[in-house]
Coordinates of C-alpha atoms in Angstrom, one line a residue:
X189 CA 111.5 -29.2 17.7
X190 CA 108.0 -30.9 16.6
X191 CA 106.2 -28.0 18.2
X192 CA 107.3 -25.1 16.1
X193 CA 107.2 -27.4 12.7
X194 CA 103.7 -28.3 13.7
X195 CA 103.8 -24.1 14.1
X196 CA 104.8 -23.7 10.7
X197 CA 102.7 -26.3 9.5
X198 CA 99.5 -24.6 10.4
X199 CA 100.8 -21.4 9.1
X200 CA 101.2 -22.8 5.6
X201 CA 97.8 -24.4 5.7
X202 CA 95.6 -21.4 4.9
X203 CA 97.2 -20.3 2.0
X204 CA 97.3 -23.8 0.2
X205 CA 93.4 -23.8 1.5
X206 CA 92.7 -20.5 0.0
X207 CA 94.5 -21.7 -3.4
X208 CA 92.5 -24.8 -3.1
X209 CA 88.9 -23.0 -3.0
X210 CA 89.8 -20.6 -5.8
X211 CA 90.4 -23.5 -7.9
X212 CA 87.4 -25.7 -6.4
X213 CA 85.1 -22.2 -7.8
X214 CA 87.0 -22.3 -10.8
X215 CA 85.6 -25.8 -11.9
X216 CA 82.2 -25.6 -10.5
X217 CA 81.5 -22.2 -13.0
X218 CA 82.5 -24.5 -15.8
X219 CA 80.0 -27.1 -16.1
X220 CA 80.0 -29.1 -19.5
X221 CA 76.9 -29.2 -21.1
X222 CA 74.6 -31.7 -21.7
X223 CA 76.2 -33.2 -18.3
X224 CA 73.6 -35.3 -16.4
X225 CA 73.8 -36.8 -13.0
X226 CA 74.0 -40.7 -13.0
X227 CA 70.9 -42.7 -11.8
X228 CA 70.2 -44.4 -8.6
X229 CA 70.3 -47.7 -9.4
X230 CA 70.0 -50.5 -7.1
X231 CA 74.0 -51.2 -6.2
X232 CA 73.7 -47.6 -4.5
X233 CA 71.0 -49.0 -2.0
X234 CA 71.1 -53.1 -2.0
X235 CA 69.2 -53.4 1.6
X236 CA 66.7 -51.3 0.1
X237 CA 64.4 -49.0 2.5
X238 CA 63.6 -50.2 6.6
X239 CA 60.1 -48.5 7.0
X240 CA 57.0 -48.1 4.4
X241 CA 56.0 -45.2 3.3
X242 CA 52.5 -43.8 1.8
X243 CA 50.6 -40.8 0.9
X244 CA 47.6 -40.1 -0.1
X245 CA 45.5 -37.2 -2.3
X246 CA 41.7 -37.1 -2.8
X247 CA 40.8 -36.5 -6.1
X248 CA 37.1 -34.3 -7.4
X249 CA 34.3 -36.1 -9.1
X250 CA 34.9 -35.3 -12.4
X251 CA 38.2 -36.9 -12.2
X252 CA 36.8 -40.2 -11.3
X253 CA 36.1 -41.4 -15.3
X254 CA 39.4 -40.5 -16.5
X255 CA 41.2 -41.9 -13.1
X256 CA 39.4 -45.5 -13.3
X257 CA 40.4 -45.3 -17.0
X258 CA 44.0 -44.5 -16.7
X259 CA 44.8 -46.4 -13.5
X260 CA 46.4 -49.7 -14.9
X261 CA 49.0 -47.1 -16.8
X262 CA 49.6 -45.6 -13.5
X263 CA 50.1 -48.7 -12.0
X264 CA 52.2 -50.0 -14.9
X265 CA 54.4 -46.8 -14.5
X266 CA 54.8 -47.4 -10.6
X267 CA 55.8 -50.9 -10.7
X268 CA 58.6 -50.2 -12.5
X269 CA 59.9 -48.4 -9.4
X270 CA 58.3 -50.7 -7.2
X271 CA 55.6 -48.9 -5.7
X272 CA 52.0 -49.5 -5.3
X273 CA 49.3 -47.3 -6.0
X274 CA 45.3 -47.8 -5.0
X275 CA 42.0 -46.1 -5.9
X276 CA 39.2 -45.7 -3.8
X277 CA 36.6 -44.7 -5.5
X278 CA 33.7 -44.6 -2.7
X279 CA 36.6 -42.3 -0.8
X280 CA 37.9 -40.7 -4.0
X281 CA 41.4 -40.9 -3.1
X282 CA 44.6 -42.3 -4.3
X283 CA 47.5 -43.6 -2.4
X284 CA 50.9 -44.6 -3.0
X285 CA 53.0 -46.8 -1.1
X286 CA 56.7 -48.4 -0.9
X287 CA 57.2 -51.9 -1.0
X288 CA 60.0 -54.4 0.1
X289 CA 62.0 -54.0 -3.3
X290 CA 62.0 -50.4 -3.3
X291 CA 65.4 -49.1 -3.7
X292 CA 64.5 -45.5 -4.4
X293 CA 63.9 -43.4 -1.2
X294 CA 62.9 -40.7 -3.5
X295 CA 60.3 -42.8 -5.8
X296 CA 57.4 -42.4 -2.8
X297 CA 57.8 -38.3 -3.3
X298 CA 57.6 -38.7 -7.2
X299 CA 54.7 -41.2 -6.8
X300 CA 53.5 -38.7 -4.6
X301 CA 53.6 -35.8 -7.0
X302 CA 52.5 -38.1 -9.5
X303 CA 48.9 -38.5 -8.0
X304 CA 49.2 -34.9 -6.8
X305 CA 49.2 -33.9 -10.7
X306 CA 46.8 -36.2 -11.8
X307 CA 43.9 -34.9 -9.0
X308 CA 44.4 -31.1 -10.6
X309 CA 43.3 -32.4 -14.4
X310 CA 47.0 -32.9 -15.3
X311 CA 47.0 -36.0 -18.2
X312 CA 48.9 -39.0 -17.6
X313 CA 51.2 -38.6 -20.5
X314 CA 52.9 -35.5 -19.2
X315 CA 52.3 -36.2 -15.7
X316 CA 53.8 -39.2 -15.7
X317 CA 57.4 -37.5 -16.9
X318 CA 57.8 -36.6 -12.9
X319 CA 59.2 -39.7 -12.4
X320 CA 61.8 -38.8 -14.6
X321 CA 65.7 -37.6 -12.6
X322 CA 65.3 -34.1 -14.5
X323 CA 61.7 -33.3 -14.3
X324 CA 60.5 -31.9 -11.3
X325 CA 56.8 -30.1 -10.3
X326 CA 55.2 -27.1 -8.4
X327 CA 51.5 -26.4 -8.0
X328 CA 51.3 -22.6 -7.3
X329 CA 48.1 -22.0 -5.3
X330 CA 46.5 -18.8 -7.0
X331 CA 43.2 -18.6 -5.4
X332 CA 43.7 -16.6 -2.1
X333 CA 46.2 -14.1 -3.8
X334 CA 43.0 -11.9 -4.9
X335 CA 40.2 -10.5 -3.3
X336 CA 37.4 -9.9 -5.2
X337 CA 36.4 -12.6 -7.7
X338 CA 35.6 -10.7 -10.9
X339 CA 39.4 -9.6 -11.0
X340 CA 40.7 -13.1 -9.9
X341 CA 38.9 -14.6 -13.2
X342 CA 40.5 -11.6 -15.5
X343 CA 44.0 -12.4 -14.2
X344 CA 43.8 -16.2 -14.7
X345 CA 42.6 -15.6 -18.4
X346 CA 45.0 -12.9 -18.8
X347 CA 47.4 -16.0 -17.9
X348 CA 45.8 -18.4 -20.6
X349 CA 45.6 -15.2 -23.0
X350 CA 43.4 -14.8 -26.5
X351 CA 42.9 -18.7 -27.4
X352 CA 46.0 -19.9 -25.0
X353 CA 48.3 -18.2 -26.7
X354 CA 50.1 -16.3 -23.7
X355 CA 50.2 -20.1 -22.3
X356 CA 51.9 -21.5 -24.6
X357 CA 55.0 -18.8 -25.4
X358 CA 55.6 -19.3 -21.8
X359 CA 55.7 -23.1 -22.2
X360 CA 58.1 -22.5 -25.5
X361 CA 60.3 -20.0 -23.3
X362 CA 60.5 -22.1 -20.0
X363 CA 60.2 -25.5 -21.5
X364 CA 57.7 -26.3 -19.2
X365 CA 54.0 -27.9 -19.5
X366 CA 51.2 -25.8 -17.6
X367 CA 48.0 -26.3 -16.8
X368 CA 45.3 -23.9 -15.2
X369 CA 43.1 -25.5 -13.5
X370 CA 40.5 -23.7 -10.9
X371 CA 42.2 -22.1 -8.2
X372 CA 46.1 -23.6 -8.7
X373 CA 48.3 -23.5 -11.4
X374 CA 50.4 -27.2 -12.2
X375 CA 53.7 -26.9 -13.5
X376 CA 56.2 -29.8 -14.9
X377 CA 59.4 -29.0 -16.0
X378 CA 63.6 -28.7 -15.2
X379 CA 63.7 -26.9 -12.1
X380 CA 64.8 -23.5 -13.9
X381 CA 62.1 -23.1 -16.1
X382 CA 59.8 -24.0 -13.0
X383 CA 61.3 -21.0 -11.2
X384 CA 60.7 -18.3 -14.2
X385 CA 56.7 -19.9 -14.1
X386 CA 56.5 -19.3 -10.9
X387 CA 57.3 -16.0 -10.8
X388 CA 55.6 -15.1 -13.7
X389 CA 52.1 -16.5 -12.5
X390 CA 52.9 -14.5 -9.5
X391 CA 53.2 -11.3 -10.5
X392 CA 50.0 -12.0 -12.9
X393 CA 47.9 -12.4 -10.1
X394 CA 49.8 -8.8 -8.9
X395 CA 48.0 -7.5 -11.5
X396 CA 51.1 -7.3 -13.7
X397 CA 50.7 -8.6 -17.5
X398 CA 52.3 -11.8 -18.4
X399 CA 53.7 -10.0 -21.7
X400 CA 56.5 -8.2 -19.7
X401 CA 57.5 -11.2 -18.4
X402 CA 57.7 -13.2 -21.7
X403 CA 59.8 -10.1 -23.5
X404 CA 61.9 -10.5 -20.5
X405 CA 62.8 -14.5 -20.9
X406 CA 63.0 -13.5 -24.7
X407 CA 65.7 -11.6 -24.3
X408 CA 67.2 -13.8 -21.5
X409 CA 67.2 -17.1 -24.4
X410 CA 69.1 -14.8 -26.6
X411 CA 71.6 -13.5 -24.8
X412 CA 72.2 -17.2 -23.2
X413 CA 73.3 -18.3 -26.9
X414 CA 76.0 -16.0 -26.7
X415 CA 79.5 -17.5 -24.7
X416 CA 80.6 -14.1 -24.2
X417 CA 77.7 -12.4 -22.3
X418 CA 77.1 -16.1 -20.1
X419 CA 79.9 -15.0 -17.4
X420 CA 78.2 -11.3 -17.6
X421 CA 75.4 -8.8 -15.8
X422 CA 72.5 -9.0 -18.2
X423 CA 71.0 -6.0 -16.1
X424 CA 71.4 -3.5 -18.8
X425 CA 70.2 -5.7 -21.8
X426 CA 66.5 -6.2 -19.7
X427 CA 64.0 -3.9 -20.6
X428 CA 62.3 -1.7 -17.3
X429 CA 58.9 -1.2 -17.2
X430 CA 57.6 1.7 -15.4
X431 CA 54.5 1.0 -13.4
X432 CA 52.1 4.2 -14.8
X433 CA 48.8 4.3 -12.3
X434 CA 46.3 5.7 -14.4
X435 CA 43.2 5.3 -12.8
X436 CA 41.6 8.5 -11.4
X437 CA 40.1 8.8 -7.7
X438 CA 37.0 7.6 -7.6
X439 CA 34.4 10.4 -6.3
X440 CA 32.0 9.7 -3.5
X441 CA 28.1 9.3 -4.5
X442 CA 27.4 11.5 -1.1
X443 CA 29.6 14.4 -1.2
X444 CA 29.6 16.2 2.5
X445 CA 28.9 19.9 1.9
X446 CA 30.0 21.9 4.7
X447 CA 27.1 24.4 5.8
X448 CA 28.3 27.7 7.1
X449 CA 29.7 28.8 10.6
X450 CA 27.1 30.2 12.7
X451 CA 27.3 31.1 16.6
X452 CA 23.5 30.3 16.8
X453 CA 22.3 27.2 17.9
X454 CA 19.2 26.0 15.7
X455 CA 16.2 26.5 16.7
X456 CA 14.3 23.7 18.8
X457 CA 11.7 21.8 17.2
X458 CA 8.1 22.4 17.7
X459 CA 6.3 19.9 20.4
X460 CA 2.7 18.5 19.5
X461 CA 1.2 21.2 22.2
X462 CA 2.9 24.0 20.5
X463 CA 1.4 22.5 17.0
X464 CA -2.0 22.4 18.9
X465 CA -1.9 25.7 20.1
X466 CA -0.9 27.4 16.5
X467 CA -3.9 26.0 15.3
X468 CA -6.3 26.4 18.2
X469 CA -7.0 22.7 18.8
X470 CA -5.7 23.4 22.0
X471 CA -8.9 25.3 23.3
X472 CA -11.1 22.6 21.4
X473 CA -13.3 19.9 23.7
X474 CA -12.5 16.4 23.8
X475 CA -15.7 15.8 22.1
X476 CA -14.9 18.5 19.6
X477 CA -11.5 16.7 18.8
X478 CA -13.0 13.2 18.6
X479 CA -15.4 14.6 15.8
X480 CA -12.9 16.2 14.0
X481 CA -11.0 13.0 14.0
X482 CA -13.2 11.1 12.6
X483 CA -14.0 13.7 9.8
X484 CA -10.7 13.6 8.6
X485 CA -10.6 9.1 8.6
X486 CA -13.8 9.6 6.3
X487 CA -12.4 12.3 4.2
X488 CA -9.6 10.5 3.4
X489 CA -11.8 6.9 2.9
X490 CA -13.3 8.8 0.6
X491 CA -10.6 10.1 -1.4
X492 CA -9.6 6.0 -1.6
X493 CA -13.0 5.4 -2.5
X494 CA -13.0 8.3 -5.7
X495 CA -9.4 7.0 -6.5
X496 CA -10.5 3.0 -6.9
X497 CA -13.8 3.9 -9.0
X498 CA -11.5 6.0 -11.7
X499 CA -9.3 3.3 -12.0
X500 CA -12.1 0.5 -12.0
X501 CA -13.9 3.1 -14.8
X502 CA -10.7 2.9 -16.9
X503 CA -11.3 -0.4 -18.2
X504 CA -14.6 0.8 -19.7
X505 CA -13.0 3.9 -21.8
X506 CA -13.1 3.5 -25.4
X507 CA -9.8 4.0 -26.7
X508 CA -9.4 7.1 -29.2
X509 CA -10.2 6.2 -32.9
X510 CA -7.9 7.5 -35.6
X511 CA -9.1 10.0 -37.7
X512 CA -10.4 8.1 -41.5
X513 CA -8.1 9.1 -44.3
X514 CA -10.0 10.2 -47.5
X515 CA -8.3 8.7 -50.2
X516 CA -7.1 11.3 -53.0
X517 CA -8.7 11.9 -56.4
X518 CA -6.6 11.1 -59.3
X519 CA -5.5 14.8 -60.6
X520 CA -7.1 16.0 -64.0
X521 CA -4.1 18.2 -64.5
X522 CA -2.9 17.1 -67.7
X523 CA -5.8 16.6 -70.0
X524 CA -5.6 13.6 -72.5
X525 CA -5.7 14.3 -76.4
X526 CA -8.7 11.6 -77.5
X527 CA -8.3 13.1 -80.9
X528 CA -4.4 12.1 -81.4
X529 CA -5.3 8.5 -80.4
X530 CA -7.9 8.2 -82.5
X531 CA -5.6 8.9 -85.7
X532 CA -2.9 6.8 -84.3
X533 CA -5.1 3.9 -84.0
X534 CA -6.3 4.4 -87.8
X535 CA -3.0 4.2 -89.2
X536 CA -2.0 1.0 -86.7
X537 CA -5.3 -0.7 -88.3
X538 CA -3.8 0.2 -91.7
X539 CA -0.6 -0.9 -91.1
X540 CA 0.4 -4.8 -91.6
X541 CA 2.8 -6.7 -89.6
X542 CA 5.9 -6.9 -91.4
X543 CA 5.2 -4.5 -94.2
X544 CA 6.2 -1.2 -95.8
X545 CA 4.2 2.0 -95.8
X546 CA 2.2 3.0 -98.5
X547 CA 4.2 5.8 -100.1
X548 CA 7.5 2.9 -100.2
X549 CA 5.2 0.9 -102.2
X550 CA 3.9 3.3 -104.9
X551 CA 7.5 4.3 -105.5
X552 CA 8.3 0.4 -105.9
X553 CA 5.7 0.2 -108.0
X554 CA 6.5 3.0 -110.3
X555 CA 10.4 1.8 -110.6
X556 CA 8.8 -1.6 -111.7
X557 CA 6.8 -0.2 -114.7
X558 CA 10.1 1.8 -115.7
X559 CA 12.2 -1.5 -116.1
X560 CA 9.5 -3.4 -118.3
X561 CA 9.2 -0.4 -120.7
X562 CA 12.9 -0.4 -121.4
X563 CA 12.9 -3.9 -121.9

């Protein structure tokens, strides 16, 4: 009898299995928000850690002011997790390494990426957030993804954008701090937002503008805000961008023209005896062509000779004068009336400052004597 209840048994299993994992999916889809995962505290690891652990990152010269400045924060920051960090200066490198009292197994891979973010001009105050439980880092190596140089530098400040404005939507959109720095990008941020960087400095350096990207997380924040749409395919809400290659095919400097089809082979070239015979200085002496030789070495000395003296003879050339310009004589065209100034500098002389002309003052006059004989 036991075997064919264990029989049944197994036969019921599945289906109370199946019913299980349907309601196990159920409850992972629905996670409450603003949920956060409980530190590791001490009481989860009391014996604390049986081997020590280090790393070590080297660091470039320019770093070494700001590093020997910001080192006792650093250490500060460590010591709270109880971990030890060292400069070397004369190396330039920093390490980190685990002590007795660390608890943490995963505080020596924080350190780690703390000194990592630090080497690649990241500042203390946000690199220091990685030792928080939700901020993580990636540094995305940019520098062997293109070729030639010129466009490498384009796409990098095509990245930054016009004043770091491309940088900083994508730092609003992912919640994320970025820095560009030489040939690597350092990112710090929740591990989703790190993701959508990654991606997007990836496809920048694939030639493709960081704009499309950034419409594309615009949309995506929107449509998150919504309860409906979360459990939905956003596919048809995202914008498509058709790739449009307009660049035209660059022509060759030496274009190959094809010469026409003959059956003849072309005709062999001349040797120096057939040269020598078209010109009869086959038939010459050897005498006869040593002179003639030599005539043409002297002809052509002097020809170097005639060429050096002109140019020495330049220096001694007067350069061309330009022709004098005569000045012009005033024109006598219109002819000036000596008469009419005459007359109108007698009556100017006559004339006093301030006072009426003559025929006002007879009048006056004669008005005057009219008054005192009515009187």
């Amino acid at each position: 009898m036991a075997a064919p209840e264990a029989a049944e048994e197994k036969a019921r299993r599945p289906g109370k299995k199946k019913a299980a994992k349907a309601v196990d999916e159920s409850e992972l889809l629905t996670v409450p928000d603003g949920w956060k995962e409980p530190a590791f505290t001490r009481e989860d690891n009391p014996r604390g850690l049986l081997e020590e652990s280090s790393f070590a990152t080297l660091f470039p010269k320019y770093r070494e002011a700001y590093l020997k400045e910001c080192w006792p924060l650093v250490q500060k920051a460590l010591s709270e997790h109880y971990v030890n960090a060292t400069l070397d200066l004369i190396e330039g490198s920093m390490t980190v390494t685990t002590t007795k009292k660390t608890f943490d197994p995963y505080a020596i891979i924080r350190a780690r990426d703390l000194i990592k973010l630090l080497a690649r001009s990241v500042p203390f105050e946000q690199a220091v957030r990685i030792l928080q439980d939700d901020v993580a880092c990636d540094i995305i190596k940019i520098g062997s993804l293109v070729r030639n140089r010129e466009s490498f530098v384009k796409r990098r400040g095509r990245l930054l954008g016009p004043k770091g404005s491309t940088l900083k939507a994508l730092e609003l959109l992912t919640n994320c701090y970025i820095m560009v720095q030489g040939n690597t990008v350092s990112a710090l941020g929740p591990f989703s937002g790190l993701k959508e960087v990654r991606k997007v400095v990836l496809d920048t350096m694939k030639n493709i503008h960081p704009i499309y990207n950034i419409k594309t997380l615009m949309i995506k924040r929107e449509l998150s805000k919504d309860p409906e749409l979360r459990t939905q395919n956003w596919e048809r809400f995202l914008p498509k961008f058709k790739r449009k290659n307009l660049k035209k095919r660059k022509e060759p400097k030496k274009k190959n023209i094809k010469k026409e089809y003959t059956p003849f082979p072309p005709p062999q070239p001349e040797s120096q005896i057939d040269k020598e015979l078209a010109s009869g200085e086959y038939f010459l002496k050897e005498s006869q062509k040593k002179r003639k030789r030599v005539e043409e070495i002297k002809a052509k000395q002097a020809d170097a000779v005639k060429k050096r003296q002109e140019e020495r003879n330049k220096a001694f050339i007067p350069p061309k004068e330009k022709p004098v310009v005569k000045a012009k004589k005033a024109s006598t065209e219109k002819k000036i009336d000596i008469e009419a100034i005459k007359e109108k500098v007698k009556n100017a002389k006559k004339k006093k400052l301030g006072a009426l002309p003559m025929e006002e003052v007879k009048l006056k006059m004669a008005a005057d004597e009219k008054k005192k004989k009515r009187k």
